[in-house]
Coordinates of N, CA and C and ligand atoms in Angstrom, one line a residue:
M1 N 0.8 -1.2 0.0 CA 0.0 0.0 0.0 C 0.9 1.3 0.0
V2 N 0.6 2.1 -1.0 CA 1.4 3.4 -1.0 C 0.6 4.5 -0.3
K3 N 1.2 5.1 0.7 CA 0.5 6.2 1.5 C 0.9 7.5 0.9
I4 N -0.1 8.2 0.4 CA 0.1 9.6 -0.2 C -0.6 10.6 0.7
F5 N 0.2 11.5 1.2 CA -0.2 12.6 2.1 C -0.4 13.9 1.3
I6 N -1.6 14.4 1.3 CA -1.8 15.6 0.5 C -2.1 16.8 1.4
D7 N -1.2 17.8 1.4 CA -1.4 18.9 2.3 C -2.0 20.1 1.5
A8 N -3.2 20.4 1.9 CA -3.9 21.6 1.3 C -3.4 22.8 2.1
G9 N -2.6 23.6 1.5 CA -1.9 24.7 2.1 C -2.9 25.7 2.8
H10 N -2.5 26.3 4.0 CA -3.2 27.3 4.7 C -4.6 26.7 5.2
G11 N -5.5 27.6 5.5 CA -6.8 27.2 6.0 C -7.2 27.9 7.3
G12 N -8.5 28.0 7.5 CA -9.0 28.6 8.7 C -8.6 30.1 8.8
S13 N -8.0 30.5 9.9 CA -7.6 31.9 10.1 C -6.5 32.3 9.1
D14 N -5.8 31.3 8.5 CA -4.7 31.6 7.6 C -5.3 31.5 6.2
T15 N -5.5 32.6 5.5 CA -6.1 32.6 4.2 C -5.1 32.2 3.1
G16 N -3.8 32.4 3.4 CA -2.8 32.3 2.4 C -2.9 33.6 1.5
A17 N -2.4 33.5 0.3 CA -2.4 34.7 -0.6 C -3.8 35.0 -1.0
T18 N -4.1 36.2 -1.2 CA -5.4 36.6 -1.7 C -5.2 37.6 -2.9
G19 N -6.1 37.5 -3.8 CA -6.1 38.4 -5.0 C -7.1 38.0 -6.0
N20 N -7.6 39.0 -6.8 CA -8.5 38.8 -7.9 C -9.7 37.9 -7.4
G21 N -10.2 38.1 -6.2 CA -11.3 37.4 -5.7 C -11.1 36.0 -5.2
L22 N -9.8 35.6 -5.1 CA -9.4 34.3 -4.7 C -8.7 34.3 -3.3
Q23 N -9.0 33.3 -2.6 CA -8.2 33.0 -1.3 C -7.5 31.7 -1.6
E24 N -6.2 31.7 -1.3 CA -5.4 30.6 -1.5 C -5.9 29.3 -0.8
K25 N -6.3 29.5 0.4 CA -6.8 28.3 1.2 C -8.0 27.6 0.6
D26 N -8.8 28.3 -0.1 CA -10.0 27.6 -0.8 C -9.6 26.8 -2.0
V27 N -8.7 27.4 -2.8 CA -8.3 26.7 -4.0 C -7.4 25.5 -3.7
T28 N -6.5 25.6 -2.7 CA -5.6 24.5 -2.3 C -6.4 23.3 -1.9
L29 N -7.5 23.6 -1.1 CA -8.4 22.5 -0.7 C -9.1 21.8 -1.9
Q30 N -9.6 22.7 -2.8 CA -10.3 22.1 -4.0 C -9.3 21.2 -4.8
I31 N -8.1 21.6 -4.9 CA -7.1 20.8 -5.7 C -6.8 19.5 -4.9
A32 N -6.6 19.6 -3.6 CA -6.3 18.5 -2.8 C -7.4 17.4 -2.9
R33 N -8.6 17.9 -2.8 CA -9.8 17.0 -2.8 C -9.9 16.3 -4.2
K34 N -9.6 17.0 -5.2 CA -9.6 16.5 -6.6 C -8.6 15.4 -6.7
I35 N -7.4 15.6 -6.2 CA -6.3 14.6 -6.3 C -6.8 13.4 -5.5
E36 N -7.3 13.6 -4.3 CA -7.8 12.5 -3.5 C -8.8 11.6 -4.3
E37 N -9.8 12.3 -4.9 CA -10.8 11.7 -5.7 C -10.2 10.9 -6.8
Q38 N -9.3 11.5 -7.6 CA -8.7 10.8 -8.7 C -7.9 9.6 -8.3
L39 N -7.2 9.7 -7.2 CA -6.4 8.5 -6.7 C -7.2 7.3 -6.3
K40 N -8.5 7.6 -6.0 CA -9.4 6.5 -5.7 C -9.5 5.5 -6.8
G41 N -9.2 6.0 -8.0 CA -9.3 5.1 -9.2 C -8.1 4.2 -9.4
Y42 N -7.2 4.2 -8.4 CA -6.0 3.4 -8.5 C -5.9 2.4 -7.4
E43 N -5.3 1.2 -7.7 CA -5.1 0.2 -6.7 C -3.9 0.5 -5.7
N44 N -4.0 0.0 -4.5 CA -2.9 0.1 -3.5 C -2.5 1.5 -3.2
A45 N -3.4 2.5 -3.3 CA -3.1 3.9 -2.9 C -4.0 4.3 -1.8
E46 N -3.4 4.8 -0.7 CA -4.2 5.3 0.4 C -3.8 6.8 0.5
V47 N -4.9 7.6 0.7 CA -4.7 9.0 0.7 C -5.1 9.6 2.0
K48 N -4.3 10.5 2.5 CA -4.7 11.3 3.7 C -4.5 12.8 3.4
L49 N -5.5 13.6 3.8 CA -5.4 15.0 3.6 C -5.0 15.7 5.0
S50 N -4.3 16.8 4.9 CA -3.9 17.5 6.1 C -5.1 18.2 6.7
R51 N -6.1 18.5 5.9 CA -7.4 19.1 6.4 C -8.4 18.8 5.3
T52 N -9.7 18.6 5.7 CA -10.7 18.3 4.8 C -11.8 19.4 4.7
D53 N -11.6 20.4 5.5 CA -12.4 21.6 5.4 C -11.6 22.9 5.8
D54 N -12.3 24.0 6.0 CA -11.6 25.2 6.3 C -11.1 25.4 7.7
Q55 N -10.1 24.5 8.0 CA -9.6 24.4 9.4 C -8.2 25.2 9.5
T56 N -7.9 25.7 10.7 CA -6.6 26.2 10.9 C -5.7 25.0 11.4
V57 N -4.6 24.7 10.7 CA -3.7 23.6 11.0 C -2.3 24.2 10.9
S58 N -1.5 24.1 12.0 CA -0.1 24.6 12.0 C 0.7 23.8 11.1
L59 N 1.9 24.4 10.6 CA 2.8 23.6 9.8 C 3.3 22.4 10.6
Q60 N 3.6 22.6 11.9 CA 4.1 21.5 12.7 C 3.1 20.4 12.8
Q61 N 1.8 20.7 12.9 CA 0.8 19.7 13.0 C 0.7 18.9 11.7
R62 N 0.9 19.6 10.6 CA 0.9 19.0 9.2 C 2.0 17.9 9.1
T63 N 3.2 18.3 9.4 CA 4.3 17.4 9.2 C 4.2 16.3 10.3
D64 N 3.8 16.6 11.5 CA 3.6 15.6 12.5 C 2.6 14.5 12.0
M65 N 1.5 15.0 11.4 CA 0.5 14.1 10.9 C 1.1 13.1 9.8
A66 N 1.8 13.7 8.9 CA 2.4 12.9 7.8 C 3.4 11.9 8.3
N67 N 4.3 12.4 9.3 CA 5.3 11.5 9.8 C 4.7 10.4 10.6
S68 N 3.7 10.7 11.5 CA 3.2 9.6 12.3 C 2.4 8.6 11.5
W69 N 1.8 9.1 10.4 CA 1.0 8.2 9.6 C 1.9 7.3 8.8
G70 N 3.2 7.7 8.6 CA 4.2 6.9 7.9 C 3.9 7.1 6.4
A71 N 3.7 8.3 5.9 CA 3.4 8.6 4.5 C 4.7 8.2 3.7
D72 N 4.4 7.7 2.4 CA 5.5 7.4 1.5 C 5.9 8.7 0.7
V73 N 4.9 9.6 0.6 CA 5.2 10.8 -0.1 C 4.3 11.9 0.4
L74 N 4.8 13.1 0.4 CA 4.0 14.3 0.8 C 4.0 15.3 -0.3
L75 N 2.7 15.7 -0.6 CA 2.5 16.7 -1.6 C 1.9 17.9 -0.9
S76 N 2.6 19.1 -1.0 CA 2.0 20.3 -0.4 C 1.6 21.2 -1.5
I77 N 0.3 21.6 -1.4 CA -0.3 22.3 -2.5 C -0.5 23.8 -2.1
H78 N 0.1 24.7 -2.9 CA 0.0 26.1 -2.7 C -0.3 26.9 -3.9
L79 N -0.7 28.2 -3.7 CA -0.8 29.1 -4.9 C 0.3 30.2 -4.6
N80 N 0.7 30.8 -5.7 CA 1.7 31.8 -5.6 C 1.1 33.2 -5.6
S81 N 1.9 34.2 -5.2 CA 1.6 35.6 -5.2 C 2.8 36.4 -5.4
S82 N 2.7 37.6 -6.0 CA 3.8 38.4 -6.2 C 3.4 39.9 -6.2
S83 N 4.3 40.8 -5.8 CA 4.0 42.2 -5.8 C 3.9 42.7 -7.3
S84 N 4.5 41.9 -8.2 CA 4.4 42.2 -9.6 C 3.2 41.5 -10.2
S85 N 2.2 42.2 -10.7 CA 1.0 41.5 -11.3 C 1.4 40.8 -12.6
E86 N 2.6 41.0 -13.1 CA 3.0 40.3 -14.3 C 3.4 38.8 -14.0
A87 N 3.9 38.6 -12.8 CA 4.4 37.2 -12.5 C 3.3 36.2 -12.6
R88 N 3.6 35.1 -13.3 CA 2.6 34.0 -13.5 C 3.3 32.7 -13.8
G89 N 2.5 31.6 -13.7 CA 3.0 30.3 -14.0 C 3.1 29.3 -12.9
F90 N 3.6 28.2 -13.2 CA 3.8 27.0 -12.3 C 5.2 26.8 -11.9
E91 N 5.4 26.5 -10.6 CA 6.8 26.0 -10.2 C 6.6 25.0 -9.1
S92 N 7.6 24.2 -8.9 CA 7.6 23.1 -7.9 C 8.9 23.3 -7.0
Y93 N 8.8 22.8 -5.8 CA 9.9 22.9 -4.9 C 10.3 21.6 -4.2
R94 N 11.6 21.4 -4.0 CA 12.0 20.3 -3.1 C 13.1 20.9 -2.1
Y95 N 13.3 20.1 -1.1 CA 14.3 20.6 -0.1 C 15.7 20.5 -0.7
P96 N 16.6 21.5 -0.5 CA 17.9 21.5 -1.1 C 18.7 20.3 -0.9
N97 N 18.7 19.7 0.3 CA 19.5 18.5 0.6 C 18.7 17.2 0.4
A98 N 17.7 17.2 -0.3 CA 16.8 16.1 -0.5 C 17.6 14.9 -1.2
G99 N 17.2 13.7 -0.9 CA 17.8 12.5 -1.5 C 17.4 12.3 -2.9
S100 N 18.0 11.3 -3.5 CA 17.8 11.1 -5.0 C 16.3 10.8 -5.3
R101 N 15.6 10.1 -4.4 CA 14.2 9.8 -4.6 C 13.3 11.0 -4.7
T102 N 13.6 12.0 -3.9 CA 12.8 13.2 -4.0 C 13.2 14.0 -5.2
V103 N 14.5 14.0 -5.6 CA 14.9 14.6 -6.9 C 14.1 14.0 -8.0
Q104 N 14.0 12.7 -8.0 CA 13.3 11.9 -9.1 C 11.8 12.2 -9.0
F105 N 11.3 12.3 -7.8 CA 9.8 12.6 -7.7 C 9.5 14.0 -8.3
Q106 N 10.4 15.0 -7.9 CA 10.1 16.3 -8.4 C 10.2 16.3 -10.0
D107 N 11.2 15.6 -10.5 CA 11.3 15.6 -12.0 C 10.0 15.0 -12.6
I108 N 9.5 13.9 -12.1 CA 8.3 13.3 -12.7 C 7.1 14.1 -12.4
L109 N 6.9 14.6 -11.2 CA 5.7 15.4 -10.9 C 5.7 16.7 -11.7
H110 N 6.8 17.4 -11.8 CA 6.8 18.6 -12.5 C 6.4 18.4 -14.0
A111 N 7.0 17.4 -14.6 CA 6.8 17.1 -16.0 C 5.3 16.7 -16.2
E112 N 4.8 15.9 -15.3 CA 3.3 15.4 -15.5 C 2.4 16.6 -15.4
I113 N 2.7 17.5 -14.4 CA 1.8 18.7 -14.3 C 1.9 19.6 -15.5
M114 N 3.1 19.9 -16.0 CA 3.2 20.8 -17.1 C 2.5 20.2 -18.3
E115 N 2.6 18.9 -18.5 CA 1.9 18.2 -19.6 C 0.4 18.4 -19.6
R116 N -0.1 18.3 -18.4 CA -1.6 18.4 -18.2 C -2.1 19.8 -18.4
I117 N -1.3 20.8 -18.0 CA -1.8 22.2 -18.0 C -1.4 23.0 -19.2
D118 N -0.6 22.4 -20.1 CA 0.0 23.2 -21.1 C -1.0 23.7 -22.2
N119 N -2.2 23.2 -22.2 CA -3.2 23.7 -23.1 C -3.8 25.1 -22.6
F120 N -3.5 25.3 -21.3 CA -4.0 26.5 -20.6 C -3.0 27.5 -20.4
T121 N -1.8 27.1 -20.0 CA -0.7 28.0 -19.8 C 0.7 27.3 -20.0
D122 N 1.6 27.9 -20.7 CA 2.9 27.3 -20.9 C 4.0 28.0 -20.1
D123 N 3.5 28.7 -19.1 CA 4.5 29.5 -18.3 C 5.1 28.6 -17.2
N124 N 6.2 28.0 -17.5 CA 6.9 27.0 -16.7 C 8.1 27.7 -15.9
R125 N 7.9 27.9 -14.6 CA 8.9 28.6 -13.8 C 10.0 27.7 -13.3
G126 N 9.8 26.4 -13.6 CA 10.9 25.5 -13.3 C 10.9 24.8 -12.0
K127 N 11.9 23.9 -11.8 CA 12.0 23.1 -10.6 C 12.9 23.9 -9.6
Q128 N 12.4 24.2 -8.5 CA 13.1 25.0 -7.5 C 13.4 24.2 -6.3
Q129 N 14.3 24.8 -5.4 CA 14.6 24.3 -4.1 C 14.4 25.3 -3.1
A130 N 13.9 24.9 -1.9 CA 13.8 25.9 -0.8 C 13.7 25.2 0.5
N131 N 14.1 25.9 1.5 CA 14.2 25.4 2.9 C 12.8 25.6 3.6
F132 N 11.7 25.1 3.0 CA 10.4 25.2 3.6 C 10.1 24.2 4.7
H133 N 9.4 24.6 5.7 CA 9.0 23.7 6.8 C 8.5 22.3 6.3
M134 N 7.6 22.4 5.4 CA 6.9 21.2 4.9 C 7.9 20.2 4.2
L135 N 8.9 20.7 3.6 CA 9.9 19.9 2.9 C 11.0 19.5 3.9
R136 N 11.3 20.3 4.8 CA 12.4 20.0 5.8 C 12.0 19.1 6.9
E137 N 10.8 19.3 7.4 CA 10.4 18.5 8.6 C 9.6 17.2 8.3
S138 N 9.4 17.0 7.0 CA 8.8 15.7 6.7 C 9.8 14.7 6.4
N139 N 9.5 13.4 6.9 CA 10.5 12.3 6.9 C 10.5 11.5 5.6
M140 N 9.7 12.0 4.6 CA 9.5 11.1 3.4 C 9.8 12.0 2.2
T141 N 9.7 11.4 1.0 CA 9.8 12.1 -0.3 C 8.8 13.2 -0.2
A142 N 9.2 14.4 -0.6 CA 8.2 15.5 -0.5 C 8.4 16.6 -1.5
C143 N 7.3 17.1 -2.1 CA 7.4 18.2 -3.0 C 6.3 19.2 -2.7
L144 N 6.6 20.5 -2.9 CA 5.6 21.5 -2.7 C 5.3 22.2 -4.1
T145 N 4.1 22.3 -4.5 CA 3.8 23.0 -5.7 C 3.2 24.3 -5.5
E146 N 3.6 25.3 -6.3 CA 3.1 26.6 -6.3 C 2.3 26.8 -7.6
N147 N 1.0 26.7 -7.5 CA 0.1 26.5 -8.7 C -0.5 27.8 -9.2
L148 N 0.3 28.6 -9.9 CA 0.0 29.8 -10.5 C -0.2 31.0 -9.5
F149 N -0.4 32.2 -10.0 CA -0.4 33.4 -9.1 C -1.8 34.0 -9.0
V150 N -2.2 34.1 -7.7 CA -3.5 34.8 -7.5 C -3.4 36.3 -7.8
S151 N -2.1 36.8 -7.8 CA -1.9 38.2 -8.1 C -1.9 38.6 -9.6
N152 N -2.0 37.5 -10.4 CA -2.1 37.8 -11.9 C -3.5 37.5 -12.4
K153 N -4.0 38.4 -13.3 CA -5.4 38.2 -13.7 C -5.6 37.0 -14.6
Q154 N -4.7 36.7 -15.5 CA -4.8 35.6 -16.4 C -4.7 34.2 -15.6
D155 N -3.8 34.2 -14.6 CA -3.6 33.0 -13.8 C -4.9 32.8 -12.9
S156 N -5.3 33.9 -12.3 CA -6.5 33.7 -11.4 C -7.7 33.4 -12.1
D157 N -7.9 33.8 -13.4 CA -9.0 33.3 -14.2 C -9.0 31.8 -14.4
L158 N -7.8 31.3 -14.6 CA -7.6 29.8 -14.7 C -7.9 29.1 -13.4
L159 N -7.5 29.7 -12.3 CA -7.8 29.1 -11.0 C -9.3 29.1 -10.6
K160 N -10.1 29.9 -11.4 CA -11.5 29.9 -11.2 C -12.2 28.9 -12.1
D161 N -11.4 28.3 -13.0 CA -12.0 27.4 -14.0 C -11.9 25.9 -13.6
E162 N -13.0 25.3 -13.4 CA -13.1 23.9 -12.9 C -12.3 23.0 -13.9
N163 N -12.4 23.2 -15.1 CA -11.7 22.3 -16.1 C -10.2 22.4 -15.9
F164 N -9.7 23.6 -15.6 CA -8.3 23.8 -15.4 C -7.9 23.1 -14.1
L165 N -8.7 23.3 -13.0 CA -8.3 22.7 -11.7 C -8.3 21.1 -11.9
N166 N -9.2 20.6 -12.7 CA -9.2 19.1 -12.9 C -7.9 18.7 -13.6
E167 N -7.4 19.4 -14.5 CA -6.2 19.1 -15.2 C -5.0 19.2 -14.3
L168 N -5.0 20.3 -13.5 CA -3.9 20.6 -12.5 C -3.9 19.4 -11.5
A169 N -5.0 19.0 -11.0 CA -5.0 17.9 -10.1 C -4.6 16.6 -10.8
A170 N -5.0 16.4 -12.0 CA -4.6 15.2 -12.8 C -3.1 15.1 -12.9
G171 N -2.4 16.3 -13.1 CA -1.0 16.3 -13.2 C -0.3 15.8 -11.9
H172 N -0.9 16.2 -10.8 CA -0.4 15.8 -9.5 C -0.6 14.3 -9.3
T173 N -1.8 13.9 -9.7 CA -2.2 12.4 -9.6 C -1.3 11.6 -10.5
N174 N -1.1 12.0 -11.7 CA -0.2 11.3 -12.7 C 1.2 11.2 -12.2
G175 N 1.7 12.2 -11.5 CA 3.0 12.2 -11.0 C 3.2 11.1 -10.0
C176 N 2.2 11.0 -9.1 CA 2.2 9.9 -8.1 C 2.0 8.5 -8.8
V177 N 1.2 8.4 -9.7 CA 0.9 7.2 -10.4 C 2.2 6.7 -11.1
R178 N 2.9 7.6 -11.8 CA 4.1 7.2 -12.5 C 5.2 6.9 -11.5
F179 N 5.4 7.7 -10.5 CA 6.4 7.5 -9.5 C 6.3 6.1 -8.8
F180 N 5.1 5.8 -8.4 CA 4.9 4.5 -7.7 C 4.5 3.4 -8.6
G181 N 4.3 3.6 -9.9 CA 3.8 2.6 -10.8 C 2.4 2.1 -10.4
L182 N 1.5 3.0 -10.0 CA 0.2 2.6 -9.6 C -0.7 2.1 -10.8
K183 N -1.5 1.1 -10.5 CA -2.3 0.5 -11.6 C -3.8 0.9 -11.4
K184 N -4.4 1.2 -12.5 CA -5.9 1.6 -12.5 C -6.7 0.4 -12.0
K185 N -7.8 0.8 -11.2 CA -8.7 -0.2 -10.7 C -9.5 -0.8 -11.8
Ligands
ZN1 ZN1 0.9 29.1 0.4

């Protein structure tokens, strides 16, 4: 059984980034739930979400949850924001000192997501590294995705589009499917 922990960034009193009528916490939960739903179509995959509604959950609680559950992989879902309204696109993060399995996971995940969303946006900001809590304090393969910019009009229009969110989620799902070699039910 492959255990996949999906962290819907922010929540409750922490809205995350806001802009163009969007709150990051709402969209991260939508994406996380879509990934969970899609993964139900695969054998030997167990999914746990860091939150299932609009709850306040600290970063420490999130990584404690993933660690004590014994997750095989952690996916942390976020939206981006910038003081420049021009900034847009997708980027993924891993911990700078991550092992080769996480490097491989980021390669696969990033490629699968770009493939699914490239009919909507071709703005690929690339594979990044950062010393984020979710990546540093989790004991398993981990990646954090920054799914477009709420501060950009074009990106935020996409983030309001159900079809786009389905593709975005499918990219995350396919990344897990390819990485673990999951079989369809
Ligand atoms: Zn965030």
